[in-house]
mmCIF file of C-alpha atoms in Angstrom:
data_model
loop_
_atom_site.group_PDB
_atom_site.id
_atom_site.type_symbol
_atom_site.label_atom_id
_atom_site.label_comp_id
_atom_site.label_asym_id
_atom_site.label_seq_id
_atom_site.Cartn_x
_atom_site.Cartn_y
_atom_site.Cartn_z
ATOM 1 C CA UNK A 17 -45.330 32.743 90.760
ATOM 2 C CA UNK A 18 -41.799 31.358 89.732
ATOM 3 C CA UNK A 19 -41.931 33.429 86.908
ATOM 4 C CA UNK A 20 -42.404 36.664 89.085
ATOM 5 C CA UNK A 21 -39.969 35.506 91.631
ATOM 6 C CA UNK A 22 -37.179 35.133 88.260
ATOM 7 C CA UNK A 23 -38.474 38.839 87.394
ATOM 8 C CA UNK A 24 -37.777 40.081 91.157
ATOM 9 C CA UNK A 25 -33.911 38.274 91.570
ATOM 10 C CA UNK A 26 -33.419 39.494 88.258
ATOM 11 C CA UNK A 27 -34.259 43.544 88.904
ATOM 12 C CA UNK A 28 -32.756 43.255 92.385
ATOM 13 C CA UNK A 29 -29.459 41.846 90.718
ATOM 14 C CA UNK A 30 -29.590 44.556 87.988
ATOM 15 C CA UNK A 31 -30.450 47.304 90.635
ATOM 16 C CA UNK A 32 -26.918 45.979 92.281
ATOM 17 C CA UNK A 33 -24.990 46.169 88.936
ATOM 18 C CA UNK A 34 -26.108 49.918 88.256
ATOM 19 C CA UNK A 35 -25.025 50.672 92.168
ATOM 20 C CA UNK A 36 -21.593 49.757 91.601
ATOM 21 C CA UNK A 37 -21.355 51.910 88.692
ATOM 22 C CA UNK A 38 -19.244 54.996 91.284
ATOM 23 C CA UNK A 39 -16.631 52.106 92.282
ATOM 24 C CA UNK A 40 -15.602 52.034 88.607
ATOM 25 C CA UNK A 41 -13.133 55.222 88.800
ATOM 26 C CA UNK A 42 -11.612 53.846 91.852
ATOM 27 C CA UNK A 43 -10.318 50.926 89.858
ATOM 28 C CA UNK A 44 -8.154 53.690 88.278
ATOM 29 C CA UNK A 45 -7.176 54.950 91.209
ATOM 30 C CA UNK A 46 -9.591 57.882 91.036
ATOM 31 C CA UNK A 47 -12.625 58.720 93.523
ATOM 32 C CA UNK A 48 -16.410 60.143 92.713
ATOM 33 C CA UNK A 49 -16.006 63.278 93.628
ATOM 34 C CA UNK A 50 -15.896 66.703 92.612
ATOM 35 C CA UNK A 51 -12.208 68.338 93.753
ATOM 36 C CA UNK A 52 -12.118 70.902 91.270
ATOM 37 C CA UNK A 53 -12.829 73.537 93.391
ATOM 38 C CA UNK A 54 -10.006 72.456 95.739
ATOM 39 C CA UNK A 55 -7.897 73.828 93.085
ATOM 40 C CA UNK A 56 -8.943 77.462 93.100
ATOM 41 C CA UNK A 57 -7.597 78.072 96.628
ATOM 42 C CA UNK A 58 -4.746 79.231 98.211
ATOM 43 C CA UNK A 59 -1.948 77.866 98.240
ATOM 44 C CA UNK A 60 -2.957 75.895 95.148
ATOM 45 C CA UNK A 61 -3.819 78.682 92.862
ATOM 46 C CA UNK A 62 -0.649 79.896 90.410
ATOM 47 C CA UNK A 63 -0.932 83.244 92.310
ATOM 48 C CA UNK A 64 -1.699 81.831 95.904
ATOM 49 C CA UNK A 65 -4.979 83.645 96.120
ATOM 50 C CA UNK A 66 -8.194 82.626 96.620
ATOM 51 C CA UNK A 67 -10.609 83.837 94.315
ATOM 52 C CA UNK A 68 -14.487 83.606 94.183
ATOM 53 C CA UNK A 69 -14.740 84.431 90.643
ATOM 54 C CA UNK A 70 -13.886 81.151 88.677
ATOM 55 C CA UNK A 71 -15.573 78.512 86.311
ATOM 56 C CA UNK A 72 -15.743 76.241 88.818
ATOM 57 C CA UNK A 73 -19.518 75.138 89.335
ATOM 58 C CA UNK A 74 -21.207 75.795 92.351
ATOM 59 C CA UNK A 75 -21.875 71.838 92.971
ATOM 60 C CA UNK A 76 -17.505 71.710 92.801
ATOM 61 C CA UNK A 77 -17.497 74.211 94.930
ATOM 62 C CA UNK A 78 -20.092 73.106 97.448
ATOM 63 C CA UNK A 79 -18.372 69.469 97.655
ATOM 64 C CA UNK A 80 -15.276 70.633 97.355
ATOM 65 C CA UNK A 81 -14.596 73.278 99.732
ATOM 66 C CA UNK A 82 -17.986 72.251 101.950
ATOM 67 C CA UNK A 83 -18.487 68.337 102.048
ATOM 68 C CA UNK A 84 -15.189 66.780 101.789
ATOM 69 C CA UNK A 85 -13.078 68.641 104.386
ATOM 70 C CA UNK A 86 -15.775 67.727 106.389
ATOM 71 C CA UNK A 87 -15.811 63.653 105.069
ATOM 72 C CA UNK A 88 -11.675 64.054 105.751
ATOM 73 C CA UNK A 89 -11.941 65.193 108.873
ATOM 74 C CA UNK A 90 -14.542 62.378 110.341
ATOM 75 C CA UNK A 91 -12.101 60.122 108.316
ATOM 76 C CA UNK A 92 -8.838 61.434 110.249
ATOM 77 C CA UNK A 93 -10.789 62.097 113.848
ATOM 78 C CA UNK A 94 -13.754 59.888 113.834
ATOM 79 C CA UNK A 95 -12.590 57.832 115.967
ATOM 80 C CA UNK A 96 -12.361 60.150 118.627
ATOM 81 C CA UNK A 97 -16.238 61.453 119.582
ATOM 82 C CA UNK A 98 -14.785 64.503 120.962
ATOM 83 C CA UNK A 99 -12.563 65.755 118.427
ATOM 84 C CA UNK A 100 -15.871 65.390 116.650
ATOM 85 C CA UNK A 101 -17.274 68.227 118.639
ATOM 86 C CA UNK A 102 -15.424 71.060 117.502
ATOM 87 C CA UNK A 103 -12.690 71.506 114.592
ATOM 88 C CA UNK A 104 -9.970 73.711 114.954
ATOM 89 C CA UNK A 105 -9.069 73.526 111.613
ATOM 90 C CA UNK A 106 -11.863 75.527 110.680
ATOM 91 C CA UNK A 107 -12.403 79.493 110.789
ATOM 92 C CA UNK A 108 -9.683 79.724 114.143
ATOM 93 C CA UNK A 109 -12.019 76.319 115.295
ATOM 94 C CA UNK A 110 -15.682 76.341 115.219
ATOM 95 C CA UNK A 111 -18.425 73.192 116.393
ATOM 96 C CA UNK A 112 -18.652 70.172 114.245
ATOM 97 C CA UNK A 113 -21.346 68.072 114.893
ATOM 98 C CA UNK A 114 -23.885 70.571 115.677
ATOM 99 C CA UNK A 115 -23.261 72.123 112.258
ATOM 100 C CA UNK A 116 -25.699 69.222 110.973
ATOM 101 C CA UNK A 117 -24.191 69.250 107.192
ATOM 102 C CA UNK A 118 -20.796 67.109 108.408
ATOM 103 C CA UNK A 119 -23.364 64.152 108.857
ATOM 104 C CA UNK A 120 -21.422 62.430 111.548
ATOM 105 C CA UNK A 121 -24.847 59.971 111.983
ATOM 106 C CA UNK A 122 -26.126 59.552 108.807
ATOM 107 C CA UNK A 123 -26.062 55.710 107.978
ATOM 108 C CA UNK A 124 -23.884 56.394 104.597
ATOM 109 C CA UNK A 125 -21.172 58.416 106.705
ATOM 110 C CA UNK A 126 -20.493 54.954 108.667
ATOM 111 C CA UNK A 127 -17.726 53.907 105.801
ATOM 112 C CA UNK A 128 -15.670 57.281 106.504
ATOM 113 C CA UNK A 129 -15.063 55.862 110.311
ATOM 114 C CA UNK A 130 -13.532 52.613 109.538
ATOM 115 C CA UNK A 131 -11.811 53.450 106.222
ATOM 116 C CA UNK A 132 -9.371 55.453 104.651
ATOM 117 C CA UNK A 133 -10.944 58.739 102.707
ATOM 118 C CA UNK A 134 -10.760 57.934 98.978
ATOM 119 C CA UNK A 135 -12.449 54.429 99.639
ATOM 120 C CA UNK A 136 -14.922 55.644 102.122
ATOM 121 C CA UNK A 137 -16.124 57.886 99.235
ATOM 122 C CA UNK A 138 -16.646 54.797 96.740
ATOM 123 C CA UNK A 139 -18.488 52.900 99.168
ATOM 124 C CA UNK A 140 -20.587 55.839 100.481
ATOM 125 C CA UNK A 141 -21.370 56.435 97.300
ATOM 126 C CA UNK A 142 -22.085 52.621 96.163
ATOM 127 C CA UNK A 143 -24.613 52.401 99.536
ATOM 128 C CA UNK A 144 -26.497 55.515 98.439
ATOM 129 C CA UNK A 145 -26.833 54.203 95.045
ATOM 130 C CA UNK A 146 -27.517 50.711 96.431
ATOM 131 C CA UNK A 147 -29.992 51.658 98.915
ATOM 132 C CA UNK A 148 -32.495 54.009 96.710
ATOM 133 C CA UNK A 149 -32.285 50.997 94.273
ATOM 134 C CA UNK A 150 -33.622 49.059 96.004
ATOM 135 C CA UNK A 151 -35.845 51.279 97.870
ATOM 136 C CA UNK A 152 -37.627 52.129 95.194
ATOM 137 C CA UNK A 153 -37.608 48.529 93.614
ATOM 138 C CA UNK A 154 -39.613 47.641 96.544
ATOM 139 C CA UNK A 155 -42.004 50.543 97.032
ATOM 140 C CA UNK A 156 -43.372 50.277 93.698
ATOM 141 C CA UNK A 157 -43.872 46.697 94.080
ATOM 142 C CA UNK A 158 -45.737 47.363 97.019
ATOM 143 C CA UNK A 159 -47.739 49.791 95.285
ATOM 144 C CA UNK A 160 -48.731 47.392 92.985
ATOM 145 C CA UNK A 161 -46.414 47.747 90.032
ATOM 146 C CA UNK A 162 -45.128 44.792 87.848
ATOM 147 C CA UNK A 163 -41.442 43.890 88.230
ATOM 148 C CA UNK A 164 -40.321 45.286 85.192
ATOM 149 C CA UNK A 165 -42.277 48.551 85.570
ATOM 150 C CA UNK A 166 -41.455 48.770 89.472
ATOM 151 C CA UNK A 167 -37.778 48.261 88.110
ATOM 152 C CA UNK A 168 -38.018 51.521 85.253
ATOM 153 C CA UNK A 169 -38.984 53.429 88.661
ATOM 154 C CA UNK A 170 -35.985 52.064 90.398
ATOM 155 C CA UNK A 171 -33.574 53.076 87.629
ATOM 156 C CA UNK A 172 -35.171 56.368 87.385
ATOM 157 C CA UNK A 173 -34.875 57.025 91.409
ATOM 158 C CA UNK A 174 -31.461 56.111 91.948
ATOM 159 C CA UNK A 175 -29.996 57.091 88.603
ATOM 160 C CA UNK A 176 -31.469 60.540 89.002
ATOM 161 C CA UNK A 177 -29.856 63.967 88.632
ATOM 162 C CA UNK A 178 -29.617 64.622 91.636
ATOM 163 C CA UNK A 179 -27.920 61.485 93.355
ATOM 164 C CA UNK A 180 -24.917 61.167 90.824
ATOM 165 C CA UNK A 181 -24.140 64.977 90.014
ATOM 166 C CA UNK A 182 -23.855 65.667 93.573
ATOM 167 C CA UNK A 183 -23.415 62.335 95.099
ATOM 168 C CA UNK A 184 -22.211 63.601 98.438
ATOM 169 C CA UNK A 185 -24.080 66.230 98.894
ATOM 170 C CA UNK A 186 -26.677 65.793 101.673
ATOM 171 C CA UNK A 187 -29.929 65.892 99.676
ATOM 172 C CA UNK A 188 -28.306 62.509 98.501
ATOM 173 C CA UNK A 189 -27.916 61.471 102.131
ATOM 174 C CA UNK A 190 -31.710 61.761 102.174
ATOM 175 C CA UNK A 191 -32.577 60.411 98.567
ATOM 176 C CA UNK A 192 -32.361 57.220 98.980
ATOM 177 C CA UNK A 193 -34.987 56.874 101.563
ATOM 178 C CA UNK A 194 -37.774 58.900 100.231
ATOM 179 C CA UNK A 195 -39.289 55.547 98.392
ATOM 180 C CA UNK A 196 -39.984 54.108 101.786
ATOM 181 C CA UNK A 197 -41.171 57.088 103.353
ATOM 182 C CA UNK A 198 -43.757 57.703 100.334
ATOM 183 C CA UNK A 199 -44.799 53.873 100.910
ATOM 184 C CA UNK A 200 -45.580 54.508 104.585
ATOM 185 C CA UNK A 201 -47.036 57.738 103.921
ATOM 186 C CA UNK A 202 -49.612 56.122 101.864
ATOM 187 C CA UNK A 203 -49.776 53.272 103.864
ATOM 188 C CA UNK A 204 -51.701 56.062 106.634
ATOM 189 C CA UNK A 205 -53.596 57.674 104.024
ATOM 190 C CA UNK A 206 -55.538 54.430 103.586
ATOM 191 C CA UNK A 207 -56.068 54.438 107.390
ATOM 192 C CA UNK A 208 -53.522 51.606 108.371
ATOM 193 C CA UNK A 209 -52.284 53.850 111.154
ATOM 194 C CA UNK A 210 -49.965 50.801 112.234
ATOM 195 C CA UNK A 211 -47.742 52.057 109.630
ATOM 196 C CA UNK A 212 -46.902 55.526 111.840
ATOM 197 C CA UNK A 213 -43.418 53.510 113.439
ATOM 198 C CA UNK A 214 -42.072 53.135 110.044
ATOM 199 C CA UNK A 215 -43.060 56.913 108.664
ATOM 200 C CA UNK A 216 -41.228 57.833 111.788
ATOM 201 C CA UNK A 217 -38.133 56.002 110.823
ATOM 202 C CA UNK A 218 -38.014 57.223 107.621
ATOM 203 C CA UNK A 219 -38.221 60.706 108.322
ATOM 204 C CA UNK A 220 -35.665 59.983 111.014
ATOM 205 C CA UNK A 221 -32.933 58.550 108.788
ATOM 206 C CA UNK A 222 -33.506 61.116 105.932
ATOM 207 C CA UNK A 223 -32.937 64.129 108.693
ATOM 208 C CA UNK A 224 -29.797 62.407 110.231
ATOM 209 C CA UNK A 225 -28.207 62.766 106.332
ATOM 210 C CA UNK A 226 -29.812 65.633 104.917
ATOM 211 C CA UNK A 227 -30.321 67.774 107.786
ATOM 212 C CA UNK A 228 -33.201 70.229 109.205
ATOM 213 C CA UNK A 229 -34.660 71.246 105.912
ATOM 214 C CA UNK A 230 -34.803 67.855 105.532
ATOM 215 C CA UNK A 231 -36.923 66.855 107.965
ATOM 216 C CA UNK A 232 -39.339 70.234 107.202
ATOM 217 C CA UNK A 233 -39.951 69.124 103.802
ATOM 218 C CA UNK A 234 -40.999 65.584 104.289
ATOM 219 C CA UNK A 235 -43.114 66.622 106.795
ATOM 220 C CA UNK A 236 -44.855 69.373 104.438
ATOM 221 C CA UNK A 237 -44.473 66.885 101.593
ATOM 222 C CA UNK A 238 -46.540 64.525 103.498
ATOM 223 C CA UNK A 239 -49.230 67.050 104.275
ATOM 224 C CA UNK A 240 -49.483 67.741 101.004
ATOM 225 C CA UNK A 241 -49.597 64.460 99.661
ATOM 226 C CA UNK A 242 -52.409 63.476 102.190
ATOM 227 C CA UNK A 243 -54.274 66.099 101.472
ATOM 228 C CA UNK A 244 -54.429 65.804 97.813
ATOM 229 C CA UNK A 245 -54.537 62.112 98.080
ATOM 230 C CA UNK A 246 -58.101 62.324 100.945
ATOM 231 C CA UNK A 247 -59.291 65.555 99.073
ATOM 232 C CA UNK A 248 -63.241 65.070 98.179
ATOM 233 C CA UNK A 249 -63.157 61.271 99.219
ATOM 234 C CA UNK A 250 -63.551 61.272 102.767
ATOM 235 C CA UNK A 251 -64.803 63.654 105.732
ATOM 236 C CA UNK A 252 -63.118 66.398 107.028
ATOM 237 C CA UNK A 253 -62.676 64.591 110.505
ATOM 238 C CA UNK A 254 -61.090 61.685 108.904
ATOM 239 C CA UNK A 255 -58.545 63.943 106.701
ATOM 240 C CA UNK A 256 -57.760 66.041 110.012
ATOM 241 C CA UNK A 257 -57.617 62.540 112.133
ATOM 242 C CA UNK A 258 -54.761 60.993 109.373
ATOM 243 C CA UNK A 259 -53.070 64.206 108.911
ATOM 244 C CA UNK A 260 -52.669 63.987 112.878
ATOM 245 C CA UNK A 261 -51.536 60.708 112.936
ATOM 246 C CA UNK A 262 -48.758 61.758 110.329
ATOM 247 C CA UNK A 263 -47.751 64.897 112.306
ATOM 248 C CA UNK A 264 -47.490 62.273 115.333
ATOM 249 C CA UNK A 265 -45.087 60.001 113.427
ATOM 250 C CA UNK A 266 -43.128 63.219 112.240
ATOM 251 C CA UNK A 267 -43.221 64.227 116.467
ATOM 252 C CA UNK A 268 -41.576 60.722 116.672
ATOM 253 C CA UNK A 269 -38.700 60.902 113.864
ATOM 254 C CA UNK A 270 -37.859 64.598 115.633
ATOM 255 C CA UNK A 271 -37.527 62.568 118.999
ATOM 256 C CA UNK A 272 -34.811 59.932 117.346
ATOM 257 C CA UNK A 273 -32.570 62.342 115.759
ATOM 258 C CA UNK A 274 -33.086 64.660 119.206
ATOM 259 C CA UNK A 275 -29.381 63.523 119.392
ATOM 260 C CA UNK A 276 -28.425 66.112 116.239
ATOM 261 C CA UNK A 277 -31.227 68.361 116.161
ATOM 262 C CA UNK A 278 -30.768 69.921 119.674
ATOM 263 C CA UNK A 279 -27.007 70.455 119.555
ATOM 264 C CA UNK A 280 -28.033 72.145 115.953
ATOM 265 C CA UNK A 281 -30.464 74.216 117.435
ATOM 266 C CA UNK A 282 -28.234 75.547 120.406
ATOM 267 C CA UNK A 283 -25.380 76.400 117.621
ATOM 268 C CA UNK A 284 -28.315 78.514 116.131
ATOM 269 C CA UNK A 285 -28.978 80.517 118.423
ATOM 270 C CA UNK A 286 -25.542 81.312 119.523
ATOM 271 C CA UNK A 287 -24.290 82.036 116.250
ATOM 272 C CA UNK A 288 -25.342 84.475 113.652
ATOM 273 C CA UNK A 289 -25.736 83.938 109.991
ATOM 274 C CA UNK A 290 -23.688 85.538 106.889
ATOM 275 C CA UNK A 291 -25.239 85.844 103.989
ATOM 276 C CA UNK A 292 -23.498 83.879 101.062
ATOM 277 C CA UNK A 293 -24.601 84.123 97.717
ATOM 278 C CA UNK A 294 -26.087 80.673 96.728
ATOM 279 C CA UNK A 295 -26.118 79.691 93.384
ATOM 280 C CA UNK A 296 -29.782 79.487 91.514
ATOM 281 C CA UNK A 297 -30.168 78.872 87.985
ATOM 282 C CA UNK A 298 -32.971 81.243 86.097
ATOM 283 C CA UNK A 299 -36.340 79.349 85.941
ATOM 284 C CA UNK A 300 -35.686 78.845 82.375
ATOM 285 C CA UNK A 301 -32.705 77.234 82.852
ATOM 286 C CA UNK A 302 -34.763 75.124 85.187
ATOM 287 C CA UNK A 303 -37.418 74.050 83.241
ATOM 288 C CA UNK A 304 -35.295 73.459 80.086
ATOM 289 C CA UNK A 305 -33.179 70.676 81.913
ATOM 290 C CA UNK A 306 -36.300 68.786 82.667
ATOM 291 C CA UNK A 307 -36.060 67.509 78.791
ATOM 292 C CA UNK A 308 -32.414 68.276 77.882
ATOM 293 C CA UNK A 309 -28.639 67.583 79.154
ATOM 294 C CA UNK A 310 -27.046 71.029 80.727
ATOM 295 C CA UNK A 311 -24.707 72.790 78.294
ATOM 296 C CA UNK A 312 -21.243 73.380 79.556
ATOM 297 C CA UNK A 313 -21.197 76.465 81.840
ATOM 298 C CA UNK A 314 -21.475 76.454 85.807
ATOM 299 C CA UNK A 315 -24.621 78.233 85.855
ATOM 300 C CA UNK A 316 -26.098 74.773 84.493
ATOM 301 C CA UNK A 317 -24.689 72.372 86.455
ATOM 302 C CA UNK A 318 -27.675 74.009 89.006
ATOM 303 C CA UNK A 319 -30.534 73.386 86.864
ATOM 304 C CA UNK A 320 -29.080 69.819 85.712
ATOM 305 C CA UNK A 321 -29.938 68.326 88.958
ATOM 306 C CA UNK A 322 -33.345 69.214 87.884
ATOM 307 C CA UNK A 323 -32.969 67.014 84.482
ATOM 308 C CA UNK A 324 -35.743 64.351 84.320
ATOM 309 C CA UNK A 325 -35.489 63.444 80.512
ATOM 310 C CA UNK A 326 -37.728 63.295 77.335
ATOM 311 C CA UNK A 327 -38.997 59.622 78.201
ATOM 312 C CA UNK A 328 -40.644 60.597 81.951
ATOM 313 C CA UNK A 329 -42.045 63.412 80.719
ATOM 314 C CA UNK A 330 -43.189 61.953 77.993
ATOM 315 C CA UNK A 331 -45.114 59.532 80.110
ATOM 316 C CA UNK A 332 -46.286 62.138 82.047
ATOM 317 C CA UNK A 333 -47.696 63.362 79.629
ATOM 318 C CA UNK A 334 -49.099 59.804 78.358
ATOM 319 C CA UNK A 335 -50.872 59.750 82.023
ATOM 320 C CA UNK A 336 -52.978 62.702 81.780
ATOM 321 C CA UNK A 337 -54.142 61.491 78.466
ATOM 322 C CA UNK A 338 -54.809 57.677 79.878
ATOM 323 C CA UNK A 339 -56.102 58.109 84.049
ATOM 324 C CA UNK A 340 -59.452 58.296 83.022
ATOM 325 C CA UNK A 341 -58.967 54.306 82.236
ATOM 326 C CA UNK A 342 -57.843 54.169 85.706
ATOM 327 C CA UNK A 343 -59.775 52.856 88.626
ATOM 328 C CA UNK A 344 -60.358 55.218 90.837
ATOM 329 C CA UNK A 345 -58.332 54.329 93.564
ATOM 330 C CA UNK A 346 -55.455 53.924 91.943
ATOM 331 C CA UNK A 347 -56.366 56.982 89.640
ATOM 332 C CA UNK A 348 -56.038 59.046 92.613
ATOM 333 C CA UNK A 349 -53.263 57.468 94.252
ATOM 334 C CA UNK A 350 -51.237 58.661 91.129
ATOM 335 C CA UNK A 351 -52.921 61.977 91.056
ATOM 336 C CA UNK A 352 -51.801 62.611 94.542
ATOM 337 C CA UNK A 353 -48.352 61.317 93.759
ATOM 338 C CA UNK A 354 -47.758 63.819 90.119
ATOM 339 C CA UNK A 355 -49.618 67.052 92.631
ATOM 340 C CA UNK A 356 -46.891 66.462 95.166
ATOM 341 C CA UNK A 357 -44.447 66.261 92.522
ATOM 342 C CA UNK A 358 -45.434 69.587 90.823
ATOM 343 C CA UNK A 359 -45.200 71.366 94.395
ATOM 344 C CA UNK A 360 -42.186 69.828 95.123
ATOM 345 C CA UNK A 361 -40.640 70.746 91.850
ATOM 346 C CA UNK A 362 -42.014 74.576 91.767
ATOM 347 C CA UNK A 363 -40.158 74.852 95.208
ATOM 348 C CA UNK A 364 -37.081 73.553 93.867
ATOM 349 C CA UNK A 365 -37.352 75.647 90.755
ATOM 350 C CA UNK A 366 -37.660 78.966 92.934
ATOM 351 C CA UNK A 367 -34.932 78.077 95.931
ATOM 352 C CA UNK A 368 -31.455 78.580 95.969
ATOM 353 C CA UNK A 369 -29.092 75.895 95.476
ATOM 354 C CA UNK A 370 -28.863 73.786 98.715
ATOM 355 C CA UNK A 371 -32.738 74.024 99.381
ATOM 356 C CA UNK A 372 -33.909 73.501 95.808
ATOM 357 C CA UNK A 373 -31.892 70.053 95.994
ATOM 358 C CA UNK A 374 -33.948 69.238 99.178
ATOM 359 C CA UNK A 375 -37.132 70.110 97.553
ATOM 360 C CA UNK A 376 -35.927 68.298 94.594
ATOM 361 C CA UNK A 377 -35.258 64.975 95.796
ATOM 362 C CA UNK A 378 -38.453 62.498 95.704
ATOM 363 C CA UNK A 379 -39.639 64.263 92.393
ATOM 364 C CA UNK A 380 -37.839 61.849 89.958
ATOM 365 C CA UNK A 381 -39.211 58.665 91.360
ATOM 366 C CA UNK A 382 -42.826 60.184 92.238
ATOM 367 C CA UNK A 383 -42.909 61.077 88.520
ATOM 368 C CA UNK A 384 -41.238 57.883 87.449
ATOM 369 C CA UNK A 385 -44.228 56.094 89.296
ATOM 370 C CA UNK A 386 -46.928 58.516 87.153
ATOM 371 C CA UNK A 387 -44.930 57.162 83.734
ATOM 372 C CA UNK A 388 -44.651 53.741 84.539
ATOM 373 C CA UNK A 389 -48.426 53.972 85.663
ATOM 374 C CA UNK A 390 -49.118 55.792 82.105
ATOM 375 C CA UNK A 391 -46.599 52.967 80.356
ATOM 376 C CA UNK A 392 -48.436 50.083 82.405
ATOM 377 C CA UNK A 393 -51.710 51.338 81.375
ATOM 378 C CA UNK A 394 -50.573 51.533 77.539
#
């Protein structure tokens, strides 16, 4: 028991170590984020035109000309709740909060209302990395994993593609949560329906950061994932009754972030929507940076957030060769959890930029769980 306990400090302590990593640049007076795309418009340009054709990446130019302003302006206003509302800096002034992608209440924008702009990005950024650290430490120790294994996941979740190449982004907003919403997902496929407050939560505080697609693809991620995970091994009634009870707790998480999805939903429907081309890297592309680093054009900085490396799939590989061994229980618990993963990822391999990063985001720890059940098993 001591022993464990040592293992447990020690991960947690690493976990902390690796989170701290995006405060190094700030030491130099520098700040994780990507400005580059800042750069290419007017009046900055050399010829004081803004151009759309430039080598700037779309994940510069989403943080840049997207994300930021809209960090700098809770930073400058936030502490103001109506200047919140609307921003006239903006297209001759246009709503604010209801646009749902300025984040004014997800947990991680909290730093940008208290401090100054560059160091509310380092510590936004730290938190993230922080909280799907540990997040994920603890899920897979729930689910049964030993501390260095359930620490391999951890590494894997919050060093992920998709959480340091677009750090502020809002699919990184939501990140950091999924390990706790996959733990109380599976906590109700085992019938423990006293789990539905905290699936509720946890699809609440991934929407508040990450926004309405958000929110639509846990709740389709969980229906999936309960499905697989019942399929063949009970009755129909009982796979309808604890899909219910998850649709219940997802009626609950829609009822705590009421607050931001209704003033989204009114700015809907009295707007109208122009179509912007949205990056999307060829499914090649895609597939390719699932084993190997992106080369150095824009188009790839897309399909890196989908980079997973040669060791997880490697192990993925490793657990289709050893589940058999498996008993079933937990055999299908990890069955459920590499199905979702594959859905999850097709969807993010077919969507355009912004949604594929949604799709995208509880794929590398749900396949880090299927290696480090395959390196476990080994």
């Amino acid at each position: 028991m001591m022993k464990r306990r040592f293992e447990d400090i020690a991960g947690v302590t690493l976990l902390i170590v690796c989170a701290l990593a995006p405060s190094l640049p700030a030491m130099r007076g520098e700040v994780p984020a990507r400005t580059d795309a800042i750069a290419e418009l007017a009046p900055w340009r050399a010829d004081g035109v803004a151009s759309s054709d430039s080598a700037v990446s779309s994940l510069d130019r989403l943080e840049g000309i997207t994300y930021l302003p809209a960090y700098a302006y809770i930073a400058e206003r936030g502490n103001s709740f109506s200047d919140l509302l609307w921003n006239p800096l903006e297209e001759r002034g246009r709503p604010f909060f209801a646009t749902w992608y300025t984040r004014c209440l997800s947990p991680f924008t909290l730093p940008f209302y208290i401090m100054p702009l560059g160091a509310a990005l380092t510590v936004s950024a730290v938190l993230k990395l922080l909280v799907a650290g540990l997040a994920a430490y603890y899920a897979a120790r729930r689910l049964a994993f030993h501390p260095p294994f359930a620490l391999a996941c951890a590494v894997a979740h919050q060093w992920s593609a998709g959480l340091l190449l677009a750090v502020h982004h809002p699919a990184a907003d939501a990140a950091p949560w999924f390990p706790l919403f996959l733990l109380a997902l599976e906590r109700i496929a085992l019938g423990q329906n006293r789990y539905w407050p905290f699936a509720a939560l946890f699809i609440a505080l991934p929407a508040l950061g990450g926004g309405a697609e958000t929110f639509v693809h846990l709740v389709l991620t969980g229906l999936v994932y309960i499905g697989v995970r019942l399929f063949r091994a009970v009755t129909p009634k009982t796979m309808f009754r604890t899909a219910g009870v998850f649709l219940g707790s997802a009626a609950a998480g829609l009822f705590m972030i009421a607050i931001q999805a209704y003033p989204y939903v009114e700015y809907l429907r009295n707007s109208y929507l122009l179509h912007s081309p949205d990056a999307q890297a060829s499914l090649i592309e895609n597939l390719a940076a699932l084993l190997l680093p992106t080369i150095d054009r824009p188009e790839s900085d897309v399909a890196g957030l989908f980079h997973l490396g040669p060791v997880l799939c490697l192990l993925l590989v490793f657990w289709f060769a050893l589940r058999r061994t498996q008993p079933g229980l937990f055999r299908r618990r990890i069955d459920s959890m590499v199905v979702t993963a594959g859905a999850c990822g097709l969807a993010a391999a077919l969507l355009p930029l912004a949604a594929a990063q949604t799709a995208w985001l509880g794929v590398p720890f749900l396949v880090a769980l299927a290696g480090a059940a395959a390196a476990e098993t080994w």
